[in-house]
Short mmCIF file of C-alpha atoms in Angstrom, two decimals:
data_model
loop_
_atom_site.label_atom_id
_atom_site.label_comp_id
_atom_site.label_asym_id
_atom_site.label_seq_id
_atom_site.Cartn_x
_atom_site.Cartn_y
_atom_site.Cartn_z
CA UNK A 250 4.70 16.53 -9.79
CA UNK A 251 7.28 17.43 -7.22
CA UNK A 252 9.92 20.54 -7.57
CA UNK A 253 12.62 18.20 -7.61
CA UNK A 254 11.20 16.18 -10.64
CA UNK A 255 10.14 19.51 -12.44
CA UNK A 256 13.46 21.19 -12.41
CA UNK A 257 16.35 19.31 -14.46
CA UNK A 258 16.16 19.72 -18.49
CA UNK A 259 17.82 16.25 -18.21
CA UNK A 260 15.20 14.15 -15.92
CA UNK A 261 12.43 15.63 -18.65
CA UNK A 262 14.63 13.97 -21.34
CA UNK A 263 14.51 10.90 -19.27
CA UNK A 264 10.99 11.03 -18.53
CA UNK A 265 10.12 11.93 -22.15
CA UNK A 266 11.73 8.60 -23.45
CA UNK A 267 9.91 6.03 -20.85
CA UNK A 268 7.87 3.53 -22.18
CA UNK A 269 7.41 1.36 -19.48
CA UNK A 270 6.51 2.07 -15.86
CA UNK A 271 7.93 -0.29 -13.10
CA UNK A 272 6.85 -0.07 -9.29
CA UNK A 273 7.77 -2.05 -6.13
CA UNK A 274 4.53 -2.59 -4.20
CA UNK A 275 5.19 -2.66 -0.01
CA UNK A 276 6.46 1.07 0.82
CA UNK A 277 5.36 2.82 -2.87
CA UNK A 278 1.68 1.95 -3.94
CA UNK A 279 1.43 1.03 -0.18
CA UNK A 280 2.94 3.03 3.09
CA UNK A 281 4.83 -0.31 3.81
CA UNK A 282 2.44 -0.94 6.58
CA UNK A 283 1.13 -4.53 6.98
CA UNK A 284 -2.04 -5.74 8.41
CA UNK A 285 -2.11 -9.04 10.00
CA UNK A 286 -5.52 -10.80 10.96
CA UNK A 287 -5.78 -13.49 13.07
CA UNK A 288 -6.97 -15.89 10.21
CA UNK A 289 -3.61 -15.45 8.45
CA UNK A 290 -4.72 -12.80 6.37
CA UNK A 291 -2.58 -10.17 4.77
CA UNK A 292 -3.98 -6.69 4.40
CA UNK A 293 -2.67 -3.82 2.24
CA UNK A 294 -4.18 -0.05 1.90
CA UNK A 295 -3.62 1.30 -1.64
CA UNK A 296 -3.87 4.85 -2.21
CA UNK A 297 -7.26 5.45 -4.99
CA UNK A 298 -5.54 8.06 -6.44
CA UNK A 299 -2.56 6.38 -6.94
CA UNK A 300 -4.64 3.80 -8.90
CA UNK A 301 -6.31 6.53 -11.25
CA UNK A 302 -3.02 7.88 -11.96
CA UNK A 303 -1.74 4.27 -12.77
CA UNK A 304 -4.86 4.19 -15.23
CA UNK A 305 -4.19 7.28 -16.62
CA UNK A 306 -0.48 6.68 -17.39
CA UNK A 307 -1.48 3.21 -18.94
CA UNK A 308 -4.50 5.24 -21.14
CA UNK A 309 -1.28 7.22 -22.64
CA UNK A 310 0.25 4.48 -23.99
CA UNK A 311 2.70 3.71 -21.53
CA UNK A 312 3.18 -0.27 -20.61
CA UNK A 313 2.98 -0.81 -16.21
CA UNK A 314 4.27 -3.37 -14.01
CA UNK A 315 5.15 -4.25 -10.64
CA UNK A 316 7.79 -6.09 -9.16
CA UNK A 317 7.49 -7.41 -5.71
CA UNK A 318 9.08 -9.34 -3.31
CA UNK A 319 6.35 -10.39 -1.54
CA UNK A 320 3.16 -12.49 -2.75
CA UNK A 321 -0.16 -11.97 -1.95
CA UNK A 322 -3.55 -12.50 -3.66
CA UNK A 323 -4.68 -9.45 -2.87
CA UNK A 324 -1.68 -7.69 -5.04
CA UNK A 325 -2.99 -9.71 -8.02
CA UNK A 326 -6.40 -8.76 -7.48
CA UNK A 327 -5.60 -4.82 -7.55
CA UNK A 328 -3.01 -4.83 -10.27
CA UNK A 329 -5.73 -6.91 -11.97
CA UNK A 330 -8.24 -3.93 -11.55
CA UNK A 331 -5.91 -1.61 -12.59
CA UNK A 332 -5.41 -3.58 -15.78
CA UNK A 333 -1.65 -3.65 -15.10
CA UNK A 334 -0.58 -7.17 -16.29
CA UNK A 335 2.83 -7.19 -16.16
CA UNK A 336 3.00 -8.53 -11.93
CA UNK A 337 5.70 -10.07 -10.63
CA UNK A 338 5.58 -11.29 -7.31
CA UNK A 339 7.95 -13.13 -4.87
CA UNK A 340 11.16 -11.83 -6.19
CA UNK A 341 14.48 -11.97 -4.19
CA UNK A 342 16.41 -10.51 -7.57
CA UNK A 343 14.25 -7.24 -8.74
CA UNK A 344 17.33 -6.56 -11.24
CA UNK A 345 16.55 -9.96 -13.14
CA UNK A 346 12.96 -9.35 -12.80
CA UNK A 347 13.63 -6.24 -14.64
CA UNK A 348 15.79 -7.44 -17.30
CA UNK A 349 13.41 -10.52 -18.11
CA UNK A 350 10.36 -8.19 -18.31
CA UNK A 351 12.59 -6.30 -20.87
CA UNK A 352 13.23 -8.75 -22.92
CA UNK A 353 9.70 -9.91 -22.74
CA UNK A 354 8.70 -6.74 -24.13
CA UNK A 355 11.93 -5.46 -26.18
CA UNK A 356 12.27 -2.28 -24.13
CA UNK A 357 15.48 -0.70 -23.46
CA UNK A 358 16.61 0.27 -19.91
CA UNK A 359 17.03 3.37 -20.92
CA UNK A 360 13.15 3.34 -21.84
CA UNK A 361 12.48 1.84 -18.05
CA UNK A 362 11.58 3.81 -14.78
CA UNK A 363 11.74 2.15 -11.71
CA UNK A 364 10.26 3.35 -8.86
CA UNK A 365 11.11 2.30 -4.93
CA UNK A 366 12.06 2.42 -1.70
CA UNK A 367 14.33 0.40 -0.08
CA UNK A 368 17.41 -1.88 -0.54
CA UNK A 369 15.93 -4.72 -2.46
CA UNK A 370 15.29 -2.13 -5.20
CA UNK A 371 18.44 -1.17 -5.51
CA UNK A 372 19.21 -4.35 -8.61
CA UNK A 373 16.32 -2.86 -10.67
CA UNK A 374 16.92 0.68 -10.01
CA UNK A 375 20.29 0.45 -11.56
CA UNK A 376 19.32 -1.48 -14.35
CA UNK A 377 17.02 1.25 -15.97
CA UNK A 378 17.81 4.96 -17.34
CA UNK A 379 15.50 6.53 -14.70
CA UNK A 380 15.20 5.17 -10.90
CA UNK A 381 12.92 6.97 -8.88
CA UNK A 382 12.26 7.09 -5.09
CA UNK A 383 9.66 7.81 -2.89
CA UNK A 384 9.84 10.73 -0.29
CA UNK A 385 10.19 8.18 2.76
CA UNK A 386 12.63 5.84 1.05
CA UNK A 387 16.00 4.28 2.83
CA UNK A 388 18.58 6.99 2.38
CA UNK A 389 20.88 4.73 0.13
CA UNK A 390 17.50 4.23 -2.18
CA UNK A 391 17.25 8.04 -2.16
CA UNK A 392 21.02 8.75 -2.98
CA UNK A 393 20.92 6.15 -6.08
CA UNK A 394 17.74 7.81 -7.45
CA UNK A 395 17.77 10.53 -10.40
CA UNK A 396 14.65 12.08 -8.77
CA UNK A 397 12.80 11.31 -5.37
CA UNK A 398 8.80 12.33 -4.93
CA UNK A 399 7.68 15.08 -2.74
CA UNK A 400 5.05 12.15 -1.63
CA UNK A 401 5.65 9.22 0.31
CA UNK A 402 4.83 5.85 -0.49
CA UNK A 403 1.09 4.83 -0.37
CA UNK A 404 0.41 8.74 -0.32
CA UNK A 405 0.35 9.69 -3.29
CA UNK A 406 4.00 8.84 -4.77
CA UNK A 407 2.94 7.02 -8.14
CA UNK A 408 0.57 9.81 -9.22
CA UNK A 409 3.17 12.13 -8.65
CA UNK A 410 5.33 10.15 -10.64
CA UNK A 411 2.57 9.09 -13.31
CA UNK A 412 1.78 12.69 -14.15
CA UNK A 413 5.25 13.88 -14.37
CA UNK A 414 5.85 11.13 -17.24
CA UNK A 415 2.97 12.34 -18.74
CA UNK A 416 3.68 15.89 -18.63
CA UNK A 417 6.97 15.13 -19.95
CA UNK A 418 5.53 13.23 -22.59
CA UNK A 419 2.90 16.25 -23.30
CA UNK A 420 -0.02 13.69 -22.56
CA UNK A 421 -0.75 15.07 -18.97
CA UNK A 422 -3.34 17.89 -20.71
CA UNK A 423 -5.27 14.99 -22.75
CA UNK A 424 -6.20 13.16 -19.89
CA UNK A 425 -7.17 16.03 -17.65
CA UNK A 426 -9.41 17.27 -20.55
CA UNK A 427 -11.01 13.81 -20.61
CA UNK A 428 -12.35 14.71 -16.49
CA UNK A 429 -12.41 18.82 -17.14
CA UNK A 430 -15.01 18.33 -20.30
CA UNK A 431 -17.50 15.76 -19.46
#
């Protein structure tokens, strides 16, 4: 995890209390980047080790979704892999996205990180006790976060922020040892 996230006594206290995981999609598990064929298709790179830290976090114990404003079949199909089922896509309101998933689920904001990058993030970031954003995020995004990753989006941002949870959570070592003994 970055310096920034390892150094406040208070953003471990946050981070020890999360029980559910929130990402945007375009600019955080991607670079923001899309890829337009000439069929119409949409084309996204994900970052693999993103993914496996997504895995790992959900292994834990804690609960992962995205919220997107975009759609696209191809989001579905990777948060599908990832066995993340929470996915909501298409939203213009990420701040009621956030609160209905809450209630879906009975977890308190405080219990919620969100993590993202620009302004249509800004609704669900300040509905949750600890809003994250990536390295390469709008400065506003940046200014209303608690903690902002040493990666940038698509590059390694949600296994940053993955393994700090865990680490706060003292569940980082499990996981490793599951890799480190086999």
């Amino acid at each position: 995890p970055g310096d920034v996230m390892k150094t406040s006594k208070k953003l471990l206290e946050k981070a020890a209390a999360i029980k559910l995981a929130v990402f945007d999609v375009d600019g955080v598990l991607t670079d923001g980047s899309l890829y337009l064929g000439e069929n119409g298709n949409e084309y996204k790179v994900f970052n693999v080790r993103d993914g496996l830290g997504m895995g790992m976090l959900l292994d834990s114990g804690c609960k992962l979704a995205v919220i997107t404003g975009r759609s696209s079949t191809i989001v579905a199909e990777r948060m599908q892999a990832l066995g993340i089922e929470h996915v909501y896509q298409g939203q213009d309101d990420k701040g009621a996205a956030l609160l209905d998933l809450a209630g879906k689920l009975h977890i308190r904001p405080e219990e919620i990180l969100y993590v993202g990058d620009d302004l249509i993030d800004l609704p669900a970031m300040s509905r949750v006790g600890l809003p994250i954003a990536v390295a390469d995020a709008h400065p506003l995004v940046r200014e209303k976060a608690l903690a902002v990753t040493e990666a940038a989006g698509g590059r390694g941002a949600a296994r940053e922020v993955c393994e700090f949870i865990m680490q706060a959570q003292g569940r980082l070592q499990a996981r490793l040892e599951n890799y480190l003994n086999n």
